[in-house]
Amino acid sequence: MQELIAKANVLLEALPWIKRFSGATIVIKYGGNAMVEEHLKESFAQDIILMKFIGLNPVVVHGGGPQIGKLLAALGKESHFVQGMRVTDRETMDVVEMVLGGQVNKEIVNNINRHGGKAVGLTGKDGRLIIARKMEMTQINPDTLTPEIIDIGHVGEVESVNPSIIEALEKSNFIPVIAPIGVGLSGETYNINADLVAGRIAGALRAEKLILLTDVEGVKDRDGRLISTIDIDRVPDLINNGTITGGMIPKLNCCVDAVEEGVHKAHIIDGRMEHACLLEIFTDQGVGTAVARFAK
């Protein structure tokens, strides 16, 4: 009987959050171990379906870097990176589009549908959802100590987002699953960082939450302790004083940009934890690091 009462208490703890977020849009960047380990794939699909059935509107944006690298290696093509970005020539772009828009996207869609959801796969090319431009990247020439442009091929950044196709799917009770591929004004195809795509889509939808699933617990201080909340005004100082370093910098900047575009709150959470999304949204304590403009 005590176990049954404990289950009832869990539901009661979730009730105010279910009421608060009913009808809200939640954009989730899906990547890392959560996309690789089978039990985490199951957990993620269940989380998404539960959100939809209790009245939220989840939108999934996924990555797929390891899968792209694996296929390129099988084809005998070596992967090269510049400042964390995959150098993407025309041949590599064909592989990226095949893996992200085909293999990975359809696996996620199928997994959600197999558990009772109604997911639809998209890329940014569908309905001109994501208009992109070529990413301009520079580095300092060690001989002249002046910046020089580096051409990394078909790597893009988001110019604009047309959310109408997502809104239409939401109204028809579908779950959009989006591959981070954009289209240029002249029809060019671009490979775009999934975190950036998720942030811009969340902003365009004025989402209640942006959730970035990662392979770390969240943002940590210099002593390795989790920082549970960060006001966006603190972010520059945390970067400048070396608290935030490496790959966490673009993730945190992505969260800041989303909040400034109208997202209520962004979260960086550990996707290695089963049901991490539900724990963040429907519990009083939450998990990971929340980024927002908190009241002073």
XYZ file of C-alpha atoms in Angstrom, residues 75-191:
117
model
C 33.021 4.843 -47.394
C 36.722 5.465 -46.875
C 36.323 9.207 -46.364
C 38.146 10.815 -43.465
C 36.348 13.359 -41.261
C 37.974 16.740 -40.671
C 36.912 19.371 -38.142
C 37.723 23.053 -37.792
C 36.815 24.692 -34.469
C 34.427 21.812 -33.777
C 32.651 22.087 -37.151
C 32.744 19.215 -39.655
C 34.335 20.241 -42.948
C 31.536 19.455 -45.393
C 32.370 19.235 -49.078
C 29.697 18.266 -51.621
C 30.278 14.524 -51.196
C 30.183 14.799 -47.406
C 27.009 16.880 -47.598
C 25.321 14.072 -49.524
C 26.243 11.671 -46.721
C 25.111 14.141 -44.030
C 21.727 14.578 -45.701
C 21.300 10.834 -46.165
C 22.162 10.063 -42.533
C 20.375 12.958 -40.791
C 17.337 13.294 -43.057
C 17.045 9.572 -43.691
C 18.530 7.001 -41.342
C 18.581 8.910 -38.035
C 15.399 10.926 -38.536
C 13.326 7.923 -39.561
C 14.660 5.807 -36.708
C 13.510 8.421 -34.185
C 10.143 8.805 -35.904
C 9.662 5.041 -35.983
C 10.608 4.677 -32.322
C 8.061 7.287 -31.230
C 5.352 5.822 -33.465
C 6.107 2.279 -32.299
C 5.361 3.379 -28.729
C 2.009 4.885 -29.686
C 2.883 8.418 -30.794
C 2.254 10.236 -34.074
C 5.622 11.576 -35.220
C 6.476 13.150 -38.588
C 10.048 13.571 -39.835
C 11.235 16.819 -41.414
C 14.385 18.582 -42.480
C 14.786 22.329 -42.691
C 14.239 22.013 -46.442
C 10.602 20.937 -45.969
C 8.316 23.921 -46.379
C 11.476 26.066 -46.288
C 11.399 25.605 -42.543
C 15.031 26.692 -42.076
C 16.536 29.296 -44.379
C 20.298 29.138 -43.980
C 23.417 30.978 -45.039
C 26.978 29.763 -45.347
C 28.864 29.966 -42.068
C 31.801 32.337 -42.216
C 34.706 31.074 -40.167
C 38.028 32.782 -39.572
C 41.275 31.939 -37.824
C 44.429 33.919 -37.086
C 47.237 33.353 -39.567
C 50.285 32.548 -37.385
C 52.657 34.237 -39.843
C 50.822 37.535 -40.383
C 48.779 37.523 -37.120
C 45.769 38.646 -39.139
C 42.403 36.875 -39.478
C 41.840 34.788 -42.580
C 38.661 33.160 -43.868
C 38.451 29.364 -43.781
C 36.137 27.611 -46.224
C 34.541 24.627 -44.456
C 32.098 23.911 -47.266
C 28.384 23.323 -46.809
C 28.255 24.290 -43.137
C 25.549 26.828 -42.430
C 23.915 28.947 -39.808
C 20.257 29.822 -39.455
C 19.114 32.899 -41.327
C 15.427 32.521 -40.446
C 12.838 29.980 -39.322
C 9.344 29.602 -40.784
C 7.401 27.916 -37.971
C 4.094 27.538 -39.860
C 4.713 23.903 -40.836
C 5.489 22.996 -37.209
C 2.397 24.835 -35.968
C 0.251 23.026 -38.540
C 1.580 19.656 -37.375
C 0.998 20.563 -33.723
C -2.615 21.508 -34.446
C -3.101 18.126 -36.114
C -1.682 16.371 -33.035
C 1.568 15.280 -34.700
C 5.036 15.380 -33.129
C 7.600 17.083 -35.422
C 11.046 15.455 -35.547
C 13.489 17.787 -37.311
C 16.900 17.099 -38.857
C 19.247 20.139 -38.726
C 19.603 20.674 -42.467
C 18.872 24.093 -43.943
C 18.320 25.467 -47.412
C 19.916 28.580 -48.898
C 18.122 31.249 -50.887
C 19.383 29.664 -54.119
C 18.512 26.120 -53.049
C 21.891 25.160 -51.547
C 21.881 22.536 -48.788
C 23.616 23.282 -45.476
C 24.629 21.176 -42.500
